[in-house]
């Protein structure tokens, strides 16, 4: 296997060879991807992979004229770069492809277009990495699984199979008024090989990563972006730094490698404090109409059950955009809020405060005092945040950031909260902003300014109380990687199924690693309302929003902690605290979440391995992967307290019968 890159002259093409991957070009600079680990596998035919969209239409068919090779040394390591130059009429295209010894099965791509004509060239956009991915020879269905992180109001699964005729645009701008953003990667894989593409820019970009499946055949994916620009004669336009990768197994390795590449460019992901891994109770079970007395009377139960956090949720504030305590609940204002936090601390719990920044209700204090902070559409109207009937503030405005940082200082420093639950689907991305008062260089300054907004919040929280927990819950959206440097707790973000809890857990552990806590959200949102196993099994922090029957006032009957639930909740918290798998190492590369059945996850902690298998009903063998070679392990069903004998590594098979879940502990002997 050749590490680095070399120019290989094929029959009518050229190619860049990396470790485990080859990108081949034909004479018209069309390309295809070949996986070269083991038996070589061409993933599809040659396609017009890099094109320019102009006023006259899409420009392809660039005749290959020249190839140049050189060595590079940069943030990604030591590598070899090949630059291909081609021409189509008066447009010159240069495609740089770089292979790095430290980045196996990845190739890094950058494209430039130069106007070699005498007249200005009006550009409307570009496309990169337009590849076709053929079905495997056996043609079994599902032929492909995929990871897609674009955000939609329907809150679709992030991990899903591609059925015949499937199509999704995966636009990472706004797909609804307040739903948008995501991590700029799509990954499609077969049983034998996978193909991933994405960009590596350090701020969000308004790209699309469409995937479609032909009715009888393969998948197609690409990266495209609208860009209005004029290229003067003799001048050039550069696209985005991007990548193409191949892999075995599912998408986990791609996301881990992507995170490493982004960190190599200077992004830093924080460590969560130990108490971020304590189980969580949230007062949302009482809804917005909660009373402080309900919270006070529930705290002893929360502590007795073994939870470590109490969260004050939505309904404490005057309005979105007026972050003062409601006088009907907290008549003494700040003093009453501090007293509530003191009661939580006196109960032996940490206190977390719900907050939905970047919004302002019509008529709220923020709107009245700072109308110039509002994000505006191209027609001058404000932008709606649907869930709270609020309006967007512009995240790129210095005043908006300073105001958010000041609130954090008050909530943590004066009121005494130990952490923040930052909540809202509108926090995953921002619309473009056309407010002339903001003097943006381009409307894209607003979505590109989201990381800076969260940086201001993060720095204020850590300066006020080092180790403060900052949880960001972009409800139901695909999580933007650009938010991760400014939090120490991710969350399943309003999951609509236990499958979403587990796949979000796998995704976020791939992107953020094991140093950042993953909260599985309230168990009441899982299948059946009591599936703690899905969170525990993927190494998540468990949580609940139960309402205590003994507390005064009205309560949602579906959320009541009945005697039966109280017993079950206590048992699961005890299991959680005994194992603390959320502090372990999630081994996401051992099982393919799409094609391996039953679905499996594994965590390494304290020398042991903890397996979690999931299926509606399973009778038959389960495979225990990742064991040390020739080492014997005792296997125990730690939920039901059953010893299941011993096995020997590196891979063992165990006959099993279970409904919904099976959690096993493998202890080395």
XYZ file of C-alpha atoms in Angstrom:
669
model
C 0.000 0.000 0.000
C 1.391 3.386 -0.962
C 1.174 6.192 1.614
C 1.066 9.737 0.260
C 0.158 10.475 -3.326
C 1.448 9.699 -6.750
C 0.330 10.436 -10.278
C -0.747 7.279 -12.027
C -1.277 7.452 -15.757
C -4.116 5.166 -16.685
C -5.466 4.410 -20.130
C -7.041 7.816 -20.615
C -6.901 9.297 -17.137
C -4.803 10.385 -14.170
C -5.222 9.549 -10.510
C -4.147 10.472 -7.022
C -3.356 7.493 -4.818
C -3.629 7.819 -1.054
C -3.577 5.251 1.710
C -6.660 3.141 1.009
C -8.232 5.521 -1.518
C -7.677 6.580 -5.119
C -9.347 9.420 -6.977
C -9.274 8.819 -10.723
C -9.833 11.431 -13.472
C -10.601 10.883 -17.117
C -9.550 13.187 -19.939
C -12.528 15.507 -19.315
C -11.655 15.816 -15.597
C -14.589 13.697 -14.609
C -13.723 11.579 -11.586
C -14.585 8.462 -9.641
C -13.570 7.078 -6.239
C -11.803 3.754 -5.749
C -11.364 2.076 -2.363
C -7.984 0.315 -2.313
C -7.805 -1.306 1.148
C -7.817 -5.017 0.374
C -9.427 -5.765 -2.961
C -9.775 -2.627 -5.073
C -13.373 -1.474 -5.456
C -14.453 1.228 -7.891
C -17.462 2.807 -6.184
C -19.088 4.082 -9.362
C -18.580 5.447 -12.878
C -16.805 8.663 -13.855
C -19.003 11.719 -13.259
C -18.843 15.500 -13.706
C -17.713 15.905 -10.132
C -16.583 19.584 -10.059
C -18.597 22.084 -12.081
C -19.207 25.832 -12.155
C -22.670 27.328 -12.453
C -22.745 30.543 -14.502
C -25.411 32.726 -16.081
C -25.010 30.622 -19.204
C -25.545 27.334 -17.321
C -23.444 24.627 -15.716
C -19.894 24.382 -17.059
C -18.240 20.955 -17.156
C -16.247 19.035 -19.716
C -12.871 20.505 -18.752
C -10.171 19.007 -20.941
C -7.275 17.859 -18.774
C -4.130 19.784 -19.782
C -1.572 19.523 -16.997
C -0.668 17.808 -13.732
C 1.798 19.123 -11.162
C 3.010 17.353 -8.021
C 4.609 18.770 -4.900
C 4.980 18.055 -1.199
C 3.163 19.905 1.577
C 3.530 20.275 5.331
C 0.697 21.982 7.166
C -1.822 21.526 9.991
C -2.894 18.161 8.589
C 0.637 16.735 8.488
C 3.081 15.745 5.770
C 1.529 15.066 2.406
C 1.761 15.074 -1.344
C -0.392 17.309 -3.490
C -1.359 16.875 -7.108
C -2.824 19.803 -9.034
C -4.813 19.098 -12.185
C -5.513 21.896 -14.641
C -8.159 21.780 -17.323
C -9.938 24.123 -19.716
C -13.521 24.542 -20.883
C -13.811 27.444 -23.301
C -12.398 30.511 -21.548
C -12.639 28.987 -18.055
C -9.639 27.301 -16.457
C -10.203 24.851 -13.605
C -7.555 23.761 -11.111
C -8.272 20.851 -8.777
C -5.828 20.346 -5.914
C -5.945 16.883 -4.343
C -3.771 16.209 -1.295
C -3.074 12.930 0.490
C -1.591 12.956 3.987
C 0.238 10.039 5.561
C -1.538 10.693 8.874
C -5.040 10.770 7.296
C -5.636 7.330 5.760
C -8.540 6.844 3.337
C -9.051 10.603 3.089
C -8.219 12.983 0.242
C -8.410 16.767 0.631
C -9.674 18.823 -2.290
C -9.681 22.486 -3.233
C -10.916 23.870 -6.568
C -10.208 27.190 -8.317
C -11.783 28.662 -11.428
C -9.987 31.322 -13.469
C -11.513 33.561 -16.115
C -9.154 33.383 -19.091
C -11.566 35.318 -21.334
C -11.910 38.998 -22.140
C -15.327 39.579 -20.529
C -16.416 39.320 -16.884
C -17.797 35.944 -15.850
C -20.973 35.931 -13.748
C -20.999 32.976 -11.332
C -24.089 31.600 -9.585
C -22.571 28.686 -7.702
C -20.512 25.519 -7.896
C -20.640 21.772 -7.300
C -17.923 19.496 -5.917
C -17.708 15.762 -5.205
C -20.650 14.791 -7.391
C -20.238 11.026 -7.282
C -22.351 8.039 -8.186
C -22.170 5.096 -5.798
C -23.187 1.786 -7.326
C -25.129 -0.937 -5.542
C -23.178 -3.999 -4.433
C -23.129 -7.056 -6.652
C -25.583 -9.003 -4.467
C -28.165 -6.161 -4.744
C -29.643 -6.934 -1.312
C -31.869 -4.277 0.240
C -31.373 -2.023 1.954
C -28.442 -1.488 -0.368
C -27.305 1.665 1.454
C -27.452 3.308 4.855
C -26.671 6.979 5.381
C -25.802 9.712 7.844
C -27.415 13.087 7.070
C -27.418 16.045 9.461
C -29.509 18.726 7.766
C -32.275 20.150 9.984
C -35.982 20.104 9.192
C -39.152 20.833 11.151
C -40.179 17.183 10.724
C -37.075 16.229 12.762
C -36.083 13.209 10.652
C -33.643 10.526 11.752
C -29.982 11.369 11.322
C -29.137 7.741 10.446
C -31.412 6.001 7.952
C -31.481 3.569 5.007
C -31.851 4.825 1.443
C -34.902 3.299 -0.161
C -35.555 3.336 -3.896
C -36.409 6.850 -5.065
C -35.159 8.513 -1.861
C -34.135 12.177 -2.184
C -33.170 14.918 0.283
C -31.452 18.245 -0.439
C -29.633 18.503 2.913
C -29.330 22.272 2.713
C -27.424 23.531 5.756
C -29.023 26.955 5.651
C -32.604 27.469 6.813
C -35.091 24.843 5.657
C -37.936 26.353 7.665
C -38.230 29.691 9.411
C -36.202 28.508 12.405
C -34.848 25.086 11.414
C -31.458 24.888 9.745
C -27.800 24.060 10.070
C -25.941 20.839 10.711
C -22.519 19.263 10.434
C -21.255 19.565 6.827
C -20.886 15.865 6.049
C -22.926 13.186 4.337
C -21.940 9.544 4.495
C -23.421 6.678 2.482
C -22.307 3.109 3.016
C -22.911 -0.406 1.769
C -22.184 -3.605 3.681
C -18.671 -3.662 2.253
C -17.606 -0.024 1.816
C -18.692 3.553 2.505
C -18.266 6.934 0.829
C -18.300 10.303 2.603
C -17.874 13.925 1.523
C -17.966 17.275 3.256
C -16.241 20.606 3.735
C -13.597 21.623 6.271
C -14.114 25.367 6.605
C -13.883 26.829 10.125
C -17.247 28.606 10.010
C -20.662 27.380 8.816
C -21.294 27.683 5.087
C -24.611 27.692 3.232
C -23.963 24.484 1.344
C -26.215 21.669 0.218
C -25.198 18.018 0.455
C -27.955 16.298 -1.531
C -28.404 12.548 -1.577
C -30.684 10.641 -3.890
C -31.262 7.010 -4.715
C -32.241 5.889 -8.159
C -35.336 3.716 -8.316
C -33.324 0.814 -9.653
C -29.744 1.376 -8.775
C -27.160 3.364 -6.933
C -26.936 6.473 -4.820
C -25.764 9.918 -5.838
C -24.261 12.572 -3.583
C -22.574 15.931 -3.993
C -21.622 19.203 -2.324
C -23.037 22.340 -3.899
C -23.284 25.988 -2.970
C -24.936 29.059 -4.403
C -22.505 31.919 -4.792
C -23.149 35.116 -6.694
C -19.801 36.462 -7.844
C -18.235 38.182 -10.791
C -14.839 36.911 -11.926
C -13.025 39.627 -13.816
C -10.763 38.697 -16.749
C -7.560 37.175 -15.421
C -8.994 36.709 -11.914
C -9.890 33.522 -10.011
C -12.492 32.226 -7.571
C -11.737 29.531 -4.998
C -14.384 27.158 -3.652
C -14.216 25.429 -0.244
C -11.655 23.165 1.337
C -13.388 19.786 1.180
C -12.732 16.066 1.442
C -13.713 12.690 0.086
C -13.239 9.570 2.194
C -13.860 5.846 2.013
C -14.304 3.480 4.925
C -15.485 0.125 6.187
C -18.331 -0.170 8.681
C -20.695 2.712 9.365
C -20.257 6.482 9.588
C -18.683 6.625 13.061
C -15.086 6.576 11.806
C -15.776 9.348 9.304
C -17.104 11.660 12.010
C -14.216 10.838 14.362
C -11.715 11.599 11.588
C -13.552 14.816 10.679
C -13.431 15.986 14.295
C -9.694 15.275 14.401
C -9.133 17.240 11.193
C -11.090 20.219 12.521
C -9.143 20.113 15.778
C -5.900 20.011 13.778
C -6.955 23.396 12.371
C -7.155 24.895 15.856
C -10.654 24.074 17.106
C -10.580 23.000 20.744
C -13.229 20.837 22.393
C -13.552 21.222 26.180
C -13.621 18.608 28.911
C -16.789 18.202 30.954
C -16.499 18.418 34.738
C -17.241 15.252 36.697
C -20.626 16.505 37.891
C -21.781 16.889 34.260
C -22.127 13.090 34.294
C -24.576 13.056 37.232
C -28.200 12.083 36.404
C -30.698 14.897 35.874
C -34.202 15.759 37.039
C -35.977 18.597 35.228
C -38.997 20.555 36.470
C -40.461 20.581 32.957
C -42.826 17.887 34.181
C -44.826 20.710 35.735
C -44.780 22.724 32.495
C -44.557 26.478 32.111
C -47.172 26.906 34.833
C -44.894 25.406 37.513
C -44.692 27.015 40.938
C -41.580 27.280 43.107
C -43.418 25.283 45.796
C -43.796 22.354 43.382
C -40.049 22.409 42.807
C -39.268 22.674 46.532
C -41.496 19.739 47.470
C -40.047 17.523 44.737
C -36.389 18.067 45.667
C -36.272 15.492 48.518
C -37.644 12.827 46.157
C -35.128 13.787 43.473
C -32.271 13.435 45.944
C -33.583 10.190 47.430
C -33.790 8.602 43.983
C -30.124 9.425 43.358
C -30.308 12.265 40.853
C -27.628 14.934 40.983
C -29.186 17.875 39.149
C -32.395 19.870 39.376
C -33.279 21.960 36.325
C -35.565 24.997 36.389
C -37.186 24.985 32.959
C -39.222 27.376 30.815
C -41.730 29.580 32.600
C -39.533 31.364 35.144
C -38.958 34.432 32.924
C -41.071 37.482 32.133
C -40.734 36.746 28.390
C -38.307 35.469 25.812
C -36.123 38.516 25.510
C -36.907 39.678 29.056
C -34.848 37.411 31.269
C -36.076 38.623 34.645
C -37.891 36.382 37.151
C -41.672 36.519 36.774
C -43.104 38.642 39.592
C -46.075 36.297 40.108
C -43.675 33.435 40.889
C -40.729 35.372 42.259
C -42.176 38.552 43.813
C -38.825 39.554 45.308
C -37.133 39.140 41.910
C -33.447 38.332 42.078
C -33.610 37.559 45.793
C -36.297 34.914 45.269
C -34.390 33.342 42.400
C -31.257 33.126 44.525
C -33.332 31.627 47.340
C -34.599 28.914 44.978
C -31.042 28.026 43.994
C -30.069 27.942 47.659
C -32.907 25.459 48.328
C -31.640 23.222 45.508
C -28.125 23.330 46.933
C -29.402 22.660 50.453
C -31.063 19.492 49.104
C -27.625 18.293 47.961
C -28.255 18.938 44.256
C -26.710 21.069 41.513
C -28.906 23.714 39.885
C -29.320 24.271 36.140
C -31.317 27.051 34.468
C -33.250 26.827 31.196
C -32.623 29.681 28.767
C -33.532 30.348 25.112
C -31.226 33.144 23.981
C -31.162 34.798 20.563
C -34.899 35.462 20.648
C -37.121 38.429 21.517
C -40.884 38.286 21.930
C -42.839 41.082 20.234
C -43.153 43.813 22.844
C -40.449 42.316 25.070
C -37.901 44.431 26.852
C -35.178 43.541 24.354
C -37.340 44.436 21.358
C -38.371 47.737 22.899
C -34.905 48.786 23.993
C -32.828 47.307 21.151
C -34.905 47.059 17.959
C -31.637 47.520 16.056
C -30.522 44.055 17.239
C -33.252 42.239 15.304
C -32.306 40.053 12.369
C -34.185 41.151 9.252
C -35.120 39.368 6.049
C -34.427 40.773 2.592
C -37.846 42.490 2.593
C -37.119 44.183 5.924
C -39.398 41.944 7.999
C -38.268 40.245 11.186
C -37.675 36.501 11.303
C -40.022 34.308 13.344
C -38.978 31.667 15.868
C -42.055 29.486 15.693
C -42.089 27.595 18.997
C -42.047 30.718 21.163
C -43.641 33.129 18.675
C -40.473 35.172 19.013
C -38.124 36.954 16.641
C -34.484 36.261 15.884
C -31.755 38.506 17.163
C -28.668 38.663 14.947
C -25.837 36.553 16.431
C -23.154 38.602 14.664
C -24.032 41.863 16.476
C -21.638 42.775 19.286
C -24.457 44.073 21.485
C -26.387 40.800 21.210
C -23.324 38.833 22.269
C -22.484 41.185 25.127
C -26.064 41.086 26.414
C -26.071 37.269 26.417
C -22.726 37.183 28.221
C -24.047 39.620 30.835
C -27.090 37.420 31.498
C -24.839 34.384 31.976
C -22.806 36.303 34.534
C -25.987 37.186 36.411
C -27.528 33.696 36.318
C -24.369 31.910 37.416
C -22.604 34.600 39.400
C -25.496 36.330 41.227
C -28.297 33.741 41.303
C -25.818 30.886 41.828
C -26.807 28.382 39.147
C -24.199 25.719 38.392
C -25.098 25.331 34.746
C -27.272 26.377 31.830
C -29.711 24.426 29.685
C -29.638 26.457 26.469
C -32.627 25.391 24.430
C -34.276 25.913 21.054
C -34.277 24.640 17.472
C -33.383 28.184 16.351
C -29.938 27.837 17.974
C -28.523 25.413 15.420
C -28.228 28.059 12.694
C -29.292 31.594 11.874
C -30.943 32.960 8.742
C -29.097 35.406 6.557
C -29.408 38.954 7.899
C -30.208 41.973 5.717
C -30.514 44.562 8.492
C -28.649 47.606 7.100
C -27.924 48.811 10.632
C -25.585 45.828 11.130
C -23.357 46.728 8.172
C -22.650 43.074 7.374
C -20.169 42.444 4.573
C -22.630 39.803 3.313
C -25.960 38.489 4.662
C -24.136 35.240 5.450
C -22.391 37.064 8.317
C -25.309 36.055 10.558
C -25.115 32.246 10.113
C -21.324 32.429 10.066
C -21.510 34.441 13.296
C -23.253 31.730 15.324
C -20.011 30.227 16.709
C -18.923 33.652 17.944
C -22.249 34.096 19.737
C -21.824 30.833 21.639
C -18.183 31.625 22.338
C -19.282 34.766 24.195
C -21.696 32.696 26.318
C -19.138 29.963 27.008
C -16.367 32.337 28.015
C -18.693 34.259 30.326
C -19.865 31.035 32.009
C -16.362 29.687 32.578
C -14.996 33.026 33.747
C -17.857 33.361 36.242
C -17.755 29.774 37.551
C -14.979 27.550 36.170
C -16.453 24.155 35.367
C -19.992 25.476 34.896
C -22.039 23.044 32.815
C -23.182 24.479 29.493
C -25.702 22.249 27.741
C -26.921 23.312 24.306
C -30.094 21.584 23.118
C -30.877 22.531 19.484
C -34.254 20.813 19.648
C -34.636 18.131 17.005
C -31.971 19.574 14.708
C -28.855 17.935 13.302
C -26.308 19.613 15.605
C -23.763 21.966 14.143
C -20.172 20.927 14.819
C -19.349 24.627 15.145
C -21.269 24.754 18.445
C -19.297 21.948 20.096
C -16.288 24.039 21.219
C -18.639 26.094 23.400
C -20.425 23.445 25.469
C -19.556 20.560 27.747
C -22.864 18.704 27.458
C -24.663 17.585 24.318
C -28.163 16.133 24.424
C -30.490 13.897 22.428
C -32.444 17.130 21.872
C -36.106 16.148 22.053
C -35.820 12.650 20.586
C -38.862 11.212 18.875
C -37.852 7.595 19.494
C -35.341 5.459 21.347
C -33.634 4.918 17.987
C -32.982 8.660 17.836
C -31.552 8.621 21.363
C -29.085 5.909 20.415
C -28.114 7.272 16.996
C -27.737 10.801 18.338
C -25.571 9.376 21.104
C -23.366 7.554 18.611
C -23.129 10.635 16.388
C -22.265 13.068 19.155
C -19.732 10.724 20.715
C -18.076 10.490 17.301
C -17.936 14.269 16.879
C -17.298 15.368 20.466
C -15.476 12.338 21.821
C -15.869 10.968 25.320
C -14.717 14.124 27.132
C -18.044 15.910 26.632
C -21.096 14.525 28.427
C -24.016 13.250 26.331
C -27.438 13.613 27.982
C -30.074 11.175 26.697
C -32.813 13.709 27.538
C -35.929 12.956 29.570
C -36.678 9.243 29.603
C -40.343 10.125 29.133
C -39.526 10.862 25.465
C -38.166 7.360 24.848
C -40.169 4.387 23.570
C -42.767 3.575 26.192
C -41.605 6.497 28.324
C -39.233 4.369 30.418
C -36.393 3.197 28.165
C -33.408 4.087 30.333
C -31.504 1.243 28.634
C -31.074 3.199 25.395
C -29.301 6.031 27.187
C -27.330 3.827 29.551
C -26.271 1.488 26.745
C -24.688 4.219 24.596
C -22.914 5.855 27.524
C -25.364 8.692 28.052
C -26.394 10.591 31.161
C -29.906 9.550 32.197
C -32.649 12.016 33.055
C -36.337 12.466 33.793
C -38.971 15.185 34.088
C -41.367 13.355 36.398
C -43.984 15.222 38.401
C -44.286 14.252 42.065
C -47.877 13.334 42.968
C -47.475 14.858 46.430
C -46.615 18.312 45.108
C -49.475 20.837 45.049
C -51.183 22.136 41.917
C -52.137 20.617 38.571
C -49.880 18.032 36.975
C -49.727 16.040 33.737
C -51.023 12.589 34.673
C -48.765 10.944 32.084
C -45.683 12.304 33.875
C -46.633 11.351 37.427
C -44.071 9.321 39.362
C -46.373 6.460 40.312
C -45.195 3.914 42.896
C -44.347 1.517 40.074
C -42.311 4.152 38.263
C -40.644 5.301 41.452
C -39.350 1.778 42.026
C -38.176 1.464 38.395
C -36.566 4.923 38.347
C -34.673 4.178 41.588
C -33.408 0.879 40.145
C -32.145 2.474 36.920
C -30.454 5.346 38.753
C -28.743 2.796 41.003
C -27.517 0.882 37.939
C -26.372 4.108 36.317
C -24.438 5.241 39.379
C -22.873 1.803 39.830
C -21.539 1.688 36.258
C -21.175 5.385 35.257
C -20.764 4.243 31.644
C -21.127 7.854 30.522
C -17.559 8.315 31.760
C -16.265 5.385 29.724
C -14.899 5.064 26.185
C -17.513 4.535 23.495
C -16.173 2.053 20.907
C -18.321 3.112 17.998
C -16.321 1.351 15.303
C -17.017 -2.214 16.417
C -20.563 -2.520 15.056
C -22.288 -1.203 11.937
C -25.490 0.414 13.166
C -27.118 -0.039 9.781
C -26.299 -3.578 8.759
C -25.436 -5.430 11.985
C -28.408 -7.033 13.703
C -29.249 -6.960 16.491
C -28.187 -3.317 16.846
C -25.153 -3.155 19.147
C -23.089 -0.637 21.111
C -20.095 -1.178 23.383
C -18.259 0.863 26.021
C -14.884 0.180 27.600
C -14.546 1.177 31.238
C -12.354 0.028 34.113
C -10.881 -2.878 32.168
C -14.303 -4.297 31.293
C -16.512 -4.092 28.217
C -20.194 -3.210 28.397
C -22.408 -4.360 25.529
C -25.889 -3.074 24.706
C -28.033 -4.938 22.165
C -31.377 -3.647 20.894
C -34.185 -5.283 18.916
C -37.947 -5.503 19.170
C -37.424 -9.208 19.852
C -34.333 -11.337 19.389
C -33.758 -15.071 19.704
C -30.374 -16.319 18.573
C -26.692 -15.482 18.748
C -25.157 -12.115 19.605
C -21.545 -11.409 18.799
C -19.210 -9.895 21.392
C -16.500 -7.962 19.544
C -13.476 -6.085 20.861
C -12.354 -8.645 23.447
C -8.644 -9.169 24.026
C -7.252 -12.110 22.094
C -7.094 -15.367 24.062
C -8.420 -13.703 27.216
C -11.330 -15.142 29.171
C -14.236 -12.942 30.240
C -17.122 -13.546 32.618
C -20.401 -12.396 31.084
C -23.188 -10.986 33.227
C -26.596 -9.506 32.433
C -26.171 -6.687 34.934
C -29.738 -5.388 34.620
C -31.323 -8.704 35.640
C -28.418 -9.956 37.759
C -27.783 -13.103 35.708
C -24.396 -14.764 35.217
C -24.130 -16.100 31.661
C -20.843 -17.996 31.795
C -17.480 -17.216 30.245
C -16.193 -16.516 26.732
C -12.797 -16.050 25.148
C -11.656 -13.196 22.867
C -11.121 -11.643 20.440
C -14.683 -12.352 19.226
C -17.203 -14.490 21.046
C -20.732 -15.642 20.283
C -23.429 -15.934 22.915
C -26.941 -17.347 22.521
C -29.452 -14.771 23.720
C -33.159 -14.206 24.011
C -34.421 -10.703 24.799
C -37.168 -8.162 24.231
C -36.153 -4.531 23.453
C -32.702 -4.568 25.095
C -29.957 -6.698 26.562
C -27.158 -5.069 28.580
C -24.096 -7.215 29.298
C -20.908 -6.741 31.275
C -17.756 -8.595 30.174
C -15.220 -8.767 33.020
C -11.700 -10.030 32.248
C -10.607 -13.019 34.342
